[in-house]
Amino acid sequence: MAAIPYSLIDNKLTPDSNDLRAQVHITATATIEDIASGVVRPGSTITQAEFVAMMEEFIAEVLRRVGRGESVVTDLITVRPTITGVWRDADDTFDPTRHHGHVRVSPGKRLRKLAEELRFEQVRATDQSAPAPARVEDFTTDEINGALTKGGVVRLTGVNLKFDLADPTQGLFLVKSTGAATRIEKVKTNKPSQQLFIVPATLGAGTYRLEVRSKIKGSTQLKTAALPASLTVA
């Protein structure tokens, strides 16, 4: 199991000006489609679409059961309905202005076991608002963090990836080993955790570095981060 990076930052919850607290660096954000692509491998008896559909049915059934007052217990999580508020007396009834329903989610036994096995590695503090690209998937070849297909659709996942499409200084850039940078113009999905884009069909062959360049809303500072892997174009 790989070590999870963390850094130490000022602990504002205590009066001691010297003590610190740990902040975990989230390396990527996985969607249900990402989970499906990791589960459905060559030779699998189900397709990715079937897996996603099955998960939707699973989620819907959990919601139905919790909605009628059941506790759902799995090895991953436990889910149960709860209620909060104050009742004036034994004859008082539920009043949505004073009483509120909640759903409590707690880790199941396998998630608790994982928590005991987690490993952490301290790294130097980094800007948690900066983009952090983590994984590139070429849909044409299914290759991860490797070759890109000219004119093909690619998915980039990570953290803080969203940028202003109208600002030419921001965006996704493929930077060749020679230093020349090509801005990707055809971006189909522009979200903090995911980018879907088309590799320029005119891109020259060679080795590239994928950079995400963005600005926080209201700031003029351009922040740049590169995928921690070299990409090749034939």
mmCIF file of N, CA and C in Angstrom, residues 81-196:
data_model
loop_
_atom_site.group_PDB
_atom_site.id
_atom_site.type_symbol
_atom_site.label_atom_id
_atom_site.label_comp_id
_atom_site.label_asym_id
_atom_site.label_seq_id
_atom_site.Cartn_x
_atom_site.Cartn_y
_atom_site.Cartn_z
ATOM 1 N N PRO A 81 -31.063 5.982 9.534
ATOM 2 C CA PRO A 81 -31.711 7.275 9.738
ATOM 3 C C PRO A 81 -31.677 7.675 11.217
ATOM 4 N N THR A 82 -31.562 8.957 11.484
ATOM 5 C CA THR A 82 -31.607 9.474 12.854
ATOM 6 C C THR A 82 -32.477 10.734 12.865
ATOM 7 N N ILE A 83 -32.781 11.196 14.050
ATOM 8 C CA ILE A 83 -33.628 12.374 14.197
ATOM 9 C C ILE A 83 -33.088 13.228 15.329
ATOM 10 N N THR A 84 -33.167 14.545 15.177
ATOM 11 C CA THR A 84 -32.712 15.467 16.224
ATOM 12 C C THR A 84 -33.792 16.503 16.505
ATOM 13 N N GLY A 85 -33.703 17.113 17.664
ATOM 14 C CA GLY A 85 -34.660 18.131 18.063
ATOM 15 C C GLY A 85 -35.092 17.923 19.507
ATOM 16 N N VAL A 86 -35.968 18.785 19.966
ATOM 17 C CA VAL A 86 -36.476 18.709 21.341
ATOM 18 C C VAL A 86 -37.996 18.613 21.293
ATOM 19 N N TRP A 87 -38.549 17.626 22.014
ATOM 20 C CA TRP A 87 -39.993 17.457 22.108
ATOM 21 C C TRP A 87 -40.493 18.046 23.429
ATOM 22 N N ARG A 88 -41.536 18.830 23.375
ATOM 23 C CA ARG A 88 -42.014 19.545 24.563
ATOM 24 C C ARG A 88 -42.542 18.591 25.645
ATOM 25 N N ASP A 89 -43.249 17.557 25.175
ATOM 26 C CA ASP A 89 -43.789 16.567 26.112
ATOM 27 C C ASP A 89 -44.126 15.311 25.331
ATOM 28 N N ALA A 90 -44.716 14.329 26.000
ATOM 29 C CA ALA A 90 -44.983 13.040 25.372
ATOM 30 C C ALA A 90 -46.029 13.131 24.272
ATOM 31 N N ASP A 91 -46.827 14.191 24.252
ATOM 32 C CA ASP A 91 -47.863 14.347 23.227
ATOM 33 C C ASP A 91 -47.405 15.177 22.033
ATOM 34 N N ASP A 92 -46.198 15.721 22.127
ATOM 35 C CA ASP A 92 -45.660 16.531 21.034
ATOM 36 C C ASP A 92 -45.395 15.640 19.824
ATOM 37 N N THR A 93 -45.640 16.158 18.631
ATOM 38 C CA THR A 93 -45.410 15.396 17.396
ATOM 39 C C THR A 93 -44.316 16.049 16.562
ATOM 40 N N PHE A 94 -43.886 15.331 15.519
ATOM 41 C CA PHE A 94 -42.801 15.816 14.667
ATOM 42 C C PHE A 94 -43.180 17.133 13.998
ATOM 43 N N ASP A 95 -42.316 18.118 14.159
ATOM 44 C CA ASP A 95 -42.510 19.441 13.563
ATOM 45 C C ASP A 95 -41.249 19.767 12.769
ATOM 46 N N PRO A 96 -41.335 19.832 11.444
ATOM 47 C CA PRO A 96 -40.122 20.063 10.639
ATOM 48 C C PRO A 96 -39.423 21.388 10.904
ATOM 49 N N THR A 97 -40.089 22.318 11.599
ATOM 50 C CA THR A 97 -39.423 23.573 11.952
ATOM 51 C C THR A 97 -38.553 23.412 13.197
ATOM 52 N N ARG A 98 -38.822 22.327 13.991
ATOM 53 C CA ARG A 98 -38.051 22.098 15.213
ATOM 54 C C ARG A 98 -37.309 20.765 15.223
ATOM 55 N N HIS A 99 -37.751 19.859 14.383
ATOM 56 C CA HIS A 99 -37.162 18.522 14.358
ATOM 57 C C HIS A 99 -36.617 18.234 12.959
ATOM 58 N N HIS A 100 -35.526 17.513 12.902
ATOM 59 C CA HIS A 100 -34.853 17.297 11.615
ATOM 60 C C HIS A 100 -34.376 15.849 11.483
ATOM 61 N N GLY A 101 -34.607 15.296 10.305
ATOM 62 C CA GLY A 101 -34.108 13.961 10.011
ATOM 63 C C GLY A 101 -32.708 14.019 9.434
ATOM 64 N N HIS A 102 -31.916 13.038 9.755
ATOM 65 C CA HIS A 102 -30.539 12.961 9.258
ATOM 66 C C HIS A 102 -30.228 11.529 8.851
ATOM 67 N N VAL A 103 -29.212 11.383 8.043
ATOM 68 C CA VAL A 103 -28.707 10.059 7.688
ATOM 69 C C VAL A 103 -27.296 9.949 8.232
ATOM 70 N N ARG A 104 -27.081 8.965 9.082
ATOM 71 C CA ARG A 104 -25.750 8.763 9.667
ATOM 72 C C ARG A 104 -25.030 7.657 8.910
ATOM 73 N N VAL A 105 -23.839 7.978 8.442
ATOM 74 C CA VAL A 105 -23.014 7.013 7.712
ATOM 75 C C VAL A 105 -21.747 6.764 8.517
ATOM 76 N N SER A 106 -21.449 5.500 8.791
ATOM 77 C CA SER A 106 -20.237 5.141 9.527
ATOM 78 C C SER A 106 -19.510 4.028 8.783
ATOM 79 N N PRO A 107 -18.202 3.908 8.969
ATOM 80 C CA PRO A 107 -17.446 2.888 8.249
ATOM 81 C C PRO A 107 -17.828 1.470 8.675
ATOM 82 N N GLY A 108 -17.883 0.571 7.694
ATOM 83 C CA GLY A 108 -18.096 -0.838 7.981
ATOM 84 C C GLY A 108 -16.795 -1.490 8.420
ATOM 85 N N LYS A 109 -16.842 -2.795 8.698
ATOM 86 C CA LYS A 109 -15.685 -3.473 9.275
ATOM 87 C C LYS A 109 -14.477 -3.464 8.343
ATOM 88 N N ARG A 110 -14.683 -3.552 7.036
ATOM 89 C CA ARG A 110 -13.533 -3.566 6.122
ATOM 90 C C ARG A 110 -12.924 -2.180 5.988
ATOM 91 N N LEU A 111 -13.748 -1.148 6.040
ATOM 92 C CA LEU A 111 -13.224 0.215 5.997
ATOM 93 C C LEU A 111 -12.489 0.540 7.293
ATOM 94 N N ARG A 112 -13.007 0.039 8.428
ATOM 95 C CA ARG A 112 -12.307 0.246 9.706
ATOM 96 C C ARG A 112 -10.958 -0.471 9.693
ATOM 97 N N LYS A 113 -10.924 -1.654 9.107
ATOM 98 C CA LYS A 113 -9.666 -2.397 9.012
ATOM 99 C C LYS A 113 -8.658 -1.643 8.142
ATOM 100 N N LEU A 114 -9.150 -1.059 7.031
ATOM 101 C CA LEU A 114 -8.269 -0.277 6.167
ATOM 102 C C LEU A 114 -7.686 0.904 6.920
ATOM 103 N N ALA A 115 -8.507 1.560 7.747
ATOM 104 C CA ALA A 115 -8.036 2.723 8.513
ATOM 105 C C ALA A 115 -6.858 2.352 9.411
ATOM 106 N N GLU A 116 -6.867 1.139 9.933
ATOM 107 C CA GLU A 116 -5.778 0.688 10.802
ATOM 108 C C GLU A 116 -4.500 0.428 10.004
ATOM 109 N N GLU A 117 -4.639 0.178 8.705
ATOM 110 C CA GLU A 117 -3.493 -0.193 7.881
ATOM 111 C C GLU A 117 -2.923 0.968 7.061
ATOM 112 N N LEU A 118 -3.590 2.124 7.108
ATOM 113 C CA LEU A 118 -3.133 3.262 6.302
ATOM 114 C C LEU A 118 -1.722 3.686 6.698
ATOM 115 N N ARG A 119 -0.924 4.003 5.678
ATOM 116 C CA ARG A 119 0.435 4.508 5.893
ATOM 117 C C ARG A 119 0.505 5.952 5.415
ATOM 118 N N PHE A 120 1.273 6.758 6.119
ATOM 119 C CA PHE A 120 1.370 8.178 5.783
ATOM 120 C C PHE A 120 2.839 8.590 5.670
ATOM 121 N N GLU A 121 3.072 9.561 4.804
ATOM 122 C CA GLU A 121 4.427 10.076 4.611
ATOM 123 C C GLU A 121 4.384 11.596 4.605
ATOM 124 N N GLN A 122 5.174 12.198 5.466
ATOM 125 C CA GLN A 122 5.176 13.657 5.541
ATOM 126 C C GLN A 122 5.931 14.253 4.359
ATOM 127 N N VAL A 123 5.322 15.263 3.747
ATOM 128 C CA VAL A 123 5.960 15.989 2.655
ATOM 129 C C VAL A 123 5.932 17.468 3.002
ATOM 130 N N ARG A 124 6.698 18.243 2.269
ATOM 131 C CA ARG A 124 6.701 19.681 2.515
ATOM 132 C C ARG A 124 5.354 20.273 2.136
ATOM 133 N N ALA A 125 4.884 21.206 2.923
ATOM 134 C CA ALA A 125 3.567 21.790 2.692
ATOM 135 C C ALA A 125 3.456 22.354 1.286
ATOM 136 N N THR A 126 2.306 22.135 0.665
ATOM 137 C CA THR A 126 2.044 22.667 -0.662
ATOM 138 C C THR A 126 0.741 23.454 -0.636
ATOM 139 N N ASP A 127 0.537 24.238 -1.665
ATOM 140 C CA ASP A 127 -0.663 25.052 -1.782
ATOM 141 C C ASP A 127 -1.843 24.140 -2.123
ATOM 142 N N GLN A 128 -2.775 23.992 -1.189
ATOM 143 C CA GLN A 128 -3.900 23.087 -1.399
ATOM 144 C C GLN A 128 -4.928 23.629 -2.384
ATOM 145 N N SER A 129 -4.782 24.887 -2.798
ATOM 146 C CA SER A 129 -5.695 25.451 -3.793
ATOM 147 C C SER A 129 -5.131 25.307 -5.201
ATOM 148 N N ALA A 130 -3.897 24.841 -5.327
ATOM 149 C CA ALA A 130 -3.274 24.687 -6.638
ATOM 150 C C ALA A 130 -3.796 23.443 -7.342
ATOM 151 N N PRO A 131 -3.805 23.443 -8.671
ATOM 152 C CA PRO A 131 -4.247 22.240 -9.383
ATOM 153 C C PRO A 131 -3.308 21.068 -9.109
ATOM 154 N N ALA A 132 -3.881 19.854 -9.129
ATOM 155 C CA ALA A 132 -3.090 18.648 -8.873
ATOM 156 C C ALA A 132 -3.547 17.541 -9.823
ATOM 157 N N PRO A 133 -3.070 17.569 -11.077
ATOM 158 C CA PRO A 133 -3.421 16.504 -12.017
ATOM 159 C C PRO A 133 -2.788 15.188 -11.599
ATOM 160 N N ALA A 134 -3.539 14.085 -11.699
ATOM 161 C CA ALA A 134 -3.032 12.812 -11.193
ATOM 162 C C ALA A 134 -3.044 11.681 -12.210
ATOM 163 N N ARG A 135 -4.045 11.665 -13.108
ATOM 164 C CA ARG A 135 -4.218 10.482 -13.960
ATOM 165 C C ARG A 135 -4.791 10.870 -15.310
ATOM 166 N N VAL A 136 -4.181 10.363 -16.369
ATOM 167 C CA VAL A 136 -4.676 10.587 -17.730
ATOM 168 C C VAL A 136 -5.037 9.246 -18.347
ATOM 169 N N GLU A 137 -6.260 9.178 -18.890
ATOM 170 C CA GLU A 137 -6.724 7.946 -19.531
ATOM 171 C C GLU A 137 -7.071 8.234 -20.983
ATOM 172 N N ASP A 138 -6.390 7.562 -21.905
ATOM 173 C CA ASP A 138 -6.670 7.687 -23.328
ATOM 174 C C ASP A 138 -7.792 6.703 -23.673
ATOM 175 N N PHE A 139 -8.959 7.208 -24.093
ATOM 176 C CA PHE A 139 -10.112 6.343 -24.348
ATOM 177 C C PHE A 139 -9.930 5.458 -25.576
ATOM 178 N N THR A 140 -9.045 5.851 -26.494
ATOM 179 C CA THR A 140 -8.835 5.054 -27.696
ATOM 180 C C THR A 140 -8.088 3.765 -27.389
ATOM 181 N N THR A 141 -7.072 3.866 -26.538
ATOM 182 C CA THR A 141 -6.214 2.707 -26.240
ATOM 183 C C THR A 141 -6.376 2.187 -24.823
ATOM 184 N N ASP A 142 -7.116 2.938 -23.969
ATOM 185 C CA ASP A 142 -7.262 2.610 -22.541
ATOM 186 C C ASP A 142 -5.939 2.711 -21.794
ATOM 187 N N GLU A 143 -4.953 3.351 -22.380
ATOM 188 C CA GLU A 143 -3.655 3.492 -21.716
ATOM 189 C C GLU A 143 -3.725 4.582 -20.656
ATOM 190 N N ILE A 144 -3.056 4.333 -19.528
ATOM 191 C CA ILE A 144 -3.041 5.269 -18.408
ATOM 192 C C ILE A 144 -1.667 5.932 -18.299
ATOM 193 N N ASN A 145 -1.665 7.270 -18.260
ATOM 194 C CA ASN A 145 -0.420 8.036 -18.087
ATOM 195 C C ASN A 145 0.685 7.575 -19.041
ATOM 196 N N GLY A 146 0.317 7.405 -20.296
ATOM 197 C CA GLY A 146 1.306 6.939 -21.278
ATOM 198 C C GLY A 146 1.146 7.637 -22.610
ATOM 199 N N ALA A 147 0.761 6.875 -23.639
ATOM 200 C CA ALA A 147 0.623 7.411 -24.984
ATOM 201 C C ALA A 147 -0.722 8.111 -25.162
ATOM 202 N N LEU A 148 -0.718 9.165 -25.983
ATOM 203 C CA LEU A 148 -1.932 9.867 -26.356
ATOM 204 C C LEU A 148 -2.213 9.638 -27.838
ATOM 205 N N THR A 149 -3.500 9.563 -28.180
ATOM 206 C CA THR A 149 -3.907 9.357 -29.566
ATOM 207 C C THR A 149 -4.306 10.690 -30.182
ATOM 208 N N LYS A 150 -3.701 11.063 -31.294
ATOM 209 C CA LYS A 150 -4.065 12.310 -31.966
ATOM 210 C C LYS A 150 -5.541 12.291 -32.337
ATOM 211 N N GLY A 151 -6.257 13.345 -31.980
ATOM 212 C CA GLY A 151 -7.679 13.424 -32.278
ATOM 213 C C GLY A 151 -8.547 12.596 -31.355
ATOM 214 N N GLY A 152 -7.942 11.910 -30.379
ATOM 215 C CA GLY A 152 -8.687 11.051 -29.469
ATOM 216 C C GLY A 152 -9.176 11.783 -28.230
ATOM 217 N N VAL A 153 -10.136 11.155 -27.560
ATOM 218 C CA VAL A 153 -10.696 11.719 -26.330
ATOM 219 C C VAL A 153 -9.896 11.209 -25.137
ATOM 220 N N VAL A 154 -9.586 12.109 -24.227
ATOM 221 C CA VAL A 154 -8.768 11.787 -23.055
ATOM 222 C C VAL A 154 -9.462 12.316 -21.805
ATOM 223 N N ARG A 155 -9.348 11.565 -20.728
ATOM 224 C CA ARG A 155 -9.883 12.027 -19.440
ATOM 225 C C ARG A 155 -8.738 12.271 -18.470
ATOM 226 N N LEU A 156 -8.728 13.458 -17.880
ATOM 227 C CA LEU A 156 -7.766 13.811 -16.844
ATOM 228 C C LEU A 156 -8.514 13.915 -15.530
ATOM 229 N N THR A 157 -8.019 13.252 -14.490
ATOM 230 C CA THR A 157 -8.619 13.354 -13.168
ATOM 231 C C THR A 157 -7.583 13.881 -12.178
ATOM 232 N N GLY A 158 -8.071 14.468 -11.114
ATOM 233 C CA GLY A 158 -7.185 15.037 -10.104
ATOM 234 C C GLY A 158 -7.965 15.953 -9.186
ATOM 235 N N VAL A 159 -7.318 17.025 -8.732
ATOM 236 C CA VAL A 159 -7.921 17.961 -7.779
ATOM 237 C C VAL A 159 -7.688 19.388 -8.265
ATOM 238 N N ASN A 160 -8.677 20.249 -8.098
ATOM 239 C CA ASN A 160 -8.572 21.673 -8.476
ATOM 240 C C ASN A 160 -8.201 21.852 -9.950
ATOM 241 N N LEU A 161 -8.841 21.109 -10.817
ATOM 242 C CA LEU A 161 -8.498 21.142 -12.238
ATOM 243 C C LEU A 161 -9.256 22.212 -13.023
ATOM 244 N N LYS A 162 -10.373 22.698 -12.493
ATOM 245 C CA LYS A 162 -11.215 23.624 -13.249
ATOM 246 C C LYS A 162 -10.507 24.941 -13.510
ATOM 247 N N PHE A 163 -10.756 25.501 -14.697
ATOM 248 C CA PHE A 163 -10.124 26.766 -15.085
ATOM 249 C C PHE A 163 -11.106 27.581 -15.908
ATOM 250 N N ASP A 164 -10.752 28.831 -16.188
ATOM 251 C CA ASP A 164 -11.585 29.726 -16.987
ATOM 252 C C ASP A 164 -11.283 29.498 -18.466
ATOM 253 N N LEU A 165 -12.236 28.923 -19.183
ATOM 254 C CA LEU A 165 -12.027 28.607 -20.595
ATOM 255 C C LEU A 165 -11.790 29.853 -21.439
ATOM 256 N N ALA A 166 -12.338 30.986 -20.994
ATOM 257 C CA ALA A 166 -12.235 32.216 -21.772
ATOM 258 C C ALA A 166 -10.888 32.919 -21.600
ATOM 259 N N ASP A 167 -10.119 32.516 -20.606
ATOM 260 C CA ASP A 167 -8.816 33.135 -20.346
ATOM 261 C C ASP A 167 -7.730 32.324 -21.046
ATOM 262 N N PRO A 168 -7.074 32.874 -22.061
ATOM 263 C CA PRO A 168 -6.077 32.105 -22.818
ATOM 264 C C PRO A 168 -4.840 31.725 -22.015
ATOM 265 N N THR A 169 -4.629 32.358 -20.865
ATOM 266 C CA THR A 169 -3.473 31.994 -20.042
ATOM 267 C C THR A 169 -3.760 30.760 -19.198
ATOM 268 N N GLN A 170 -5.047 30.434 -19.046
ATOM 269 C CA GLN A 170 -5.440 29.266 -18.279
ATOM 270 C C GLN A 170 -5.781 28.109 -19.219
ATOM 271 N N GLY A 171 -5.803 26.899 -18.647
ATOM 272 C CA GLY A 171 -6.214 25.758 -19.450
ATOM 273 C C GLY A 171 -5.300 24.564 -19.306
ATOM 274 N N LEU A 172 -5.464 23.633 -20.245
ATOM 275 C CA LEU A 172 -4.625 22.442 -20.329
ATOM 276 C C LEU A 172 -3.602 22.669 -21.433
ATOM 277 N N PHE A 173 -2.354 22.444 -21.111
ATOM 278 C CA PHE A 173 -1.270 22.671 -22.066
ATOM 279 C C PHE A 173 -0.399 21.429 -22.190
ATOM 280 N N LEU A 174 -0.110 21.035 -23.413
ATOM 281 C CA LEU A 174 0.852 19.968 -23.675
ATOM 282 C C LEU A 174 2.169 20.629 -24.036
ATOM 283 N N VAL A 175 3.147 20.454 -23.157
ATOM 284 C CA VAL A 175 4.445 21.118 -23.311
ATOM 285 C C VAL A 175 5.458 20.097 -23.801
ATOM 286 N N LYS A 176 5.991 20.322 -24.980
ATOM 287 C CA LYS A 176 6.943 19.389 -25.574
ATOM 288 C C LYS A 176 8.283 19.482 -24.853
ATOM 289 N N SER A 177 9.070 18.449 -25.000
ATOM 290 C CA SER A 177 10.379 18.414 -24.339
ATOM 291 C C SER A 177 11.268 19.561 -24.789
ATOM 292 N N THR A 178 10.958 20.117 -25.965
ATOM 293 C CA THR A 178 11.732 21.259 -26.470
ATOM 294 C C THR A 178 11.299 22.571 -25.822
ATOM 295 N N GLY A 179 10.162 22.539 -25.112
ATOM 296 C CA GLY A 179 9.672 23.744 -24.448
ATOM 297 C C GLY A 179 8.462 24.367 -25.096
ATOM 298 N N ALA A 180 8.118 23.958 -26.321
ATOM 299 C CA ALA A 180 6.960 24.516 -27.005
ATOM 300 C C ALA A 180 5.673 24.001 -26.371
ATOM 301 N N ALA A 181 4.724 24.927 -26.113
ATOM 302 C CA ALA A 181 3.472 24.568 -25.438
ATOM 303 C C ALA A 181 2.281 24.702 -26.380
ATOM 304 N N THR A 182 1.400 23.705 -26.356
ATOM 305 C CA THR A 182 0.177 23.724 -27.157
ATOM 306 C C THR A 182 -1.025 23.721 -26.222
ATOM 307 N N ARG A 183 -1.853 24.761 -26.325
ATOM 308 C CA ARG A 183 -3.061 24.818 -25.487
ATOM 309 C C ARG A 183 -4.138 23.935 -26.107
ATOM 310 N N ILE A 184 -4.786 23.120 -25.293
ATOM 311 C CA ILE A 184 -5.856 22.256 -25.761
ATOM 312 C C ILE A 184 -7.133 23.086 -25.832
ATOM 313 N N GLU A 185 -7.697 23.198 -27.020
ATOM 314 C CA GLU A 185 -8.851 24.065 -27.231
ATOM 315 C C GLU A 185 -10.179 23.332 -27.079
ATOM 316 N N LYS A 186 -10.199 22.039 -27.400
ATOM 317 C CA LYS A 186 -11.459 21.293 -27.351
ATOM 318 C C LYS A 186 -11.593 20.580 -26.003
ATOM 319 N N VAL A 187 -12.118 21.321 -25.020
ATOM 320 C CA VAL A 187 -12.354 20.787 -23.683
ATOM 321 C C VAL A 187 -13.851 20.555 -23.540
ATOM 322 N N LYS A 188 -14.250 19.305 -23.357
ATOM 323 C CA LYS A 188 -15.666 18.946 -23.316
ATOM 324 C C LYS A 188 -16.238 18.974 -21.901
ATOM 325 N N THR A 189 -15.426 18.674 -20.915
ATOM 326 C CA THR A 189 -15.859 18.705 -19.508
ATOM 327 C C THR A 189 -14.808 19.463 -18.713
ATOM 328 N N ASN A 190 -15.242 20.467 -17.972
ATOM 329 C CA ASN A 190 -14.320 21.308 -17.213
ATOM 330 C C ASN A 190 -14.784 21.347 -15.764
ATOM 331 N N LYS A 191 -14.360 20.346 -14.977
ATOM 332 C CA LYS A 191 -14.760 20.217 -13.579
ATOM 333 C C LYS A 191 -13.530 20.181 -12.674
ATOM 334 N N PRO A 192 -13.711 20.471 -11.388
ATOM 335 C CA PRO A 192 -12.556 20.439 -10.469
ATOM 336 C C PRO A 192 -11.866 19.089 -10.395
ATOM 337 N N SER A 193 -12.628 17.996 -10.547
ATOM 338 C CA SER A 193 -12.040 16.661 -10.407
ATOM 339 C C SER A 193 -11.840 15.942 -11.731
ATOM 340 N N GLN A 194 -12.347 16.521 -12.819
ATOM 341 C CA GLN A 194 -12.272 15.810 -14.097
ATOM 342 C C GLN A 194 -12.276 16.760 -15.292
ATOM 343 N N GLN A 195 -11.443 16.448 -16.256
ATOM 344 C CA GLN A 195 -11.408 17.165 -17.522
ATOM 345 C C GLN A 195 -11.509 16.143 -18.656
ATOM 346 N N LEU A 196 -12.409 16.382 -19.601
ATOM 347 C CA LEU A 196 -12.474 15.573 -20.816
ATOM 348 C C LEU A 196 -12.070 16.471 -21.975
#
